[in-house]
PDB file of C-alpha atoms in Angstrom:
ATOM      1  CA  UNK Q   1     -31.926   3.783   5.844  1.00 80.00           C
ATOM      2  CA  UNK Q   2     -30.545   1.379   8.498  1.00 90.00           C
ATOM      3  CA  UNK Q   3     -26.637   0.754   8.750  1.00 89.00           C
ATOM      4  CA  UNK Q   4     -27.463  -2.895   7.593  1.00 89.00           C
ATOM      5  CA  UNK Q   5     -28.918  -1.895   4.261  1.00 89.00           C
ATOM      6  CA  UNK Q   6     -25.990   0.691   3.646  1.00 84.00           C
ATOM      7  CA  UNK Q   7     -23.542  -2.124   4.224  1.00 82.00           C
ATOM      8  CA  UNK Q   8     -25.313  -4.511   2.090  1.00 88.00           C
ATOM      9  CA  UNK Q   9     -25.585  -1.793  -0.777  1.00 88.00           C
ATOM     10  CA  UNK Q  10     -28.766  -3.376  -2.371  1.00 88.00           C
ATOM     11  CA  UNK Q  11     -27.304  -6.732  -2.856  1.00 90.00           C
ATOM     12  CA  UNK Q  12     -23.897  -5.158  -4.688  1.00 92.00           C
ATOM     13  CA  UNK Q  13     -22.050  -5.067  -1.483  1.00 91.00           C
ATOM     14  CA  UNK Q  14     -19.475  -7.595  -2.478  1.00 91.00           C
ATOM     15  CA  UNK Q  15     -18.502  -5.631  -5.661  1.00 94.00           C
ATOM     16  CA  UNK Q  16     -18.656  -2.384  -3.701  1.00 94.00           C
ATOM     17  CA  UNK Q  17     -16.754  -3.292  -0.771  1.00 93.00           C
ATOM     18  CA  UNK Q  18     -14.211  -5.345  -2.694  1.00 95.00           C
ATOM     19  CA  UNK Q  19     -13.428  -2.505  -5.072  1.00 96.00           C
ATOM     20  CA  UNK Q  20     -12.872  -0.219  -1.864  1.00 96.00           C
ATOM     21  CA  UNK Q  21     -10.606  -2.791  -0.573  1.00 97.00           C
ATOM     22  CA  UNK Q  22      -8.460  -3.027  -3.685  1.00 98.00           C
ATOM     23  CA  UNK Q  23      -8.268   0.855  -3.988  1.00 98.00           C
ATOM     24  CA  UNK Q  24      -6.980   1.051  -0.366  1.00 98.00           C
ATOM     25  CA  UNK Q  25      -4.488  -1.883  -0.863  1.00 98.00           C
ATOM     26  CA  UNK Q  26      -3.096   0.296  -4.161  1.00 98.00           C
ATOM     27  CA  UNK Q  27      -2.988   3.447  -1.928  1.00 98.00           C
ATOM     28  CA  UNK Q  28      -0.948   1.722   0.669  1.00 98.00           C
ATOM     29  CA  UNK Q  29       1.492   0.345  -1.877  1.00 98.00           C
ATOM     30  CA  UNK Q  30       2.018   3.761  -3.291  1.00 98.00           C
ATOM     31  CA  UNK Q  31       2.855   5.103   0.437  1.00 98.00           C
ATOM     32  CA  UNK Q  32       4.838   1.903   1.328  1.00 98.00           C
ATOM     33  CA  UNK Q  33       6.776   0.970  -1.527  1.00 98.00           C
ATOM     34  CA  UNK Q  34       8.875   4.223  -2.064  1.00 98.00           C
ATOM     35  CA  UNK Q  35       9.848   3.953   1.548  1.00 98.00           C
ATOM     36  CA  UNK Q  36      11.042   0.730   1.483  1.00 98.00           C
ATOM     37  CA  UNK Q  37      13.040   1.523  -1.703  1.00 98.00           C
ATOM     38  CA  UNK Q  38      14.609   4.462  -0.232  1.00 98.00           C
ATOM     39  CA  UNK Q  39      15.824   2.332   2.596  1.00 98.00           C
ATOM     40  CA  UNK Q  40      17.473  -0.203   0.401  1.00 98.00           C
ATOM     41  CA  UNK Q  41      18.800   2.244  -1.607  1.00 98.00           C
ATOM     42  CA  UNK Q  42      20.520   4.095   1.321  1.00 97.00           C
ATOM     43  CA  UNK Q  43      21.612   1.026   2.606  1.00 97.00           C
ATOM     44  CA  UNK Q  44      23.270  -0.086  -0.565  1.00 97.00           C
ATOM     45  CA  UNK Q  45      24.790   3.237  -1.029  1.00 96.00           C
ATOM     46  CA  UNK Q  46      26.326   2.706   2.774  1.00 96.00           C
ATOM     47  CA  UNK Q  47      27.497  -0.704   1.721  1.00 96.00           C
ATOM     48  CA  UNK Q  48      29.070   0.590  -1.602  1.00 95.00           C
ATOM     49  CA  UNK Q  49      31.171   3.257   0.438  1.00 93.00           C
ATOM     50  CA  UNK Q  50      32.128   1.280   3.073  1.00 92.00           C
ATOM     51  CA  UNK Q  51      33.699  -1.323   0.388  1.00 92.00           C
ATOM     52  CA  UNK Q  52      35.445   1.571  -1.376  1.00 88.00           C
ATOM     53  CA  UNK Q  53      36.993   2.888   1.600  1.00 85.00           C
ATOM     54  CA  UNK Q  54      38.136  -0.445   2.852  1.00 70.00           C
TER      55      UNK Q  54
END
């Protein structure tokens, strides 16, 4: 089995590699989304605290 055959996946490469790509996108989103949400919430809390103290 050569690398070319491996990447071709017996004619199913489009389906296999697109499913790997979509799974990778979901995993990255599951890591990045909570981080961005936490930053936004902390920024909003600091903004609200500064409004109350002013």
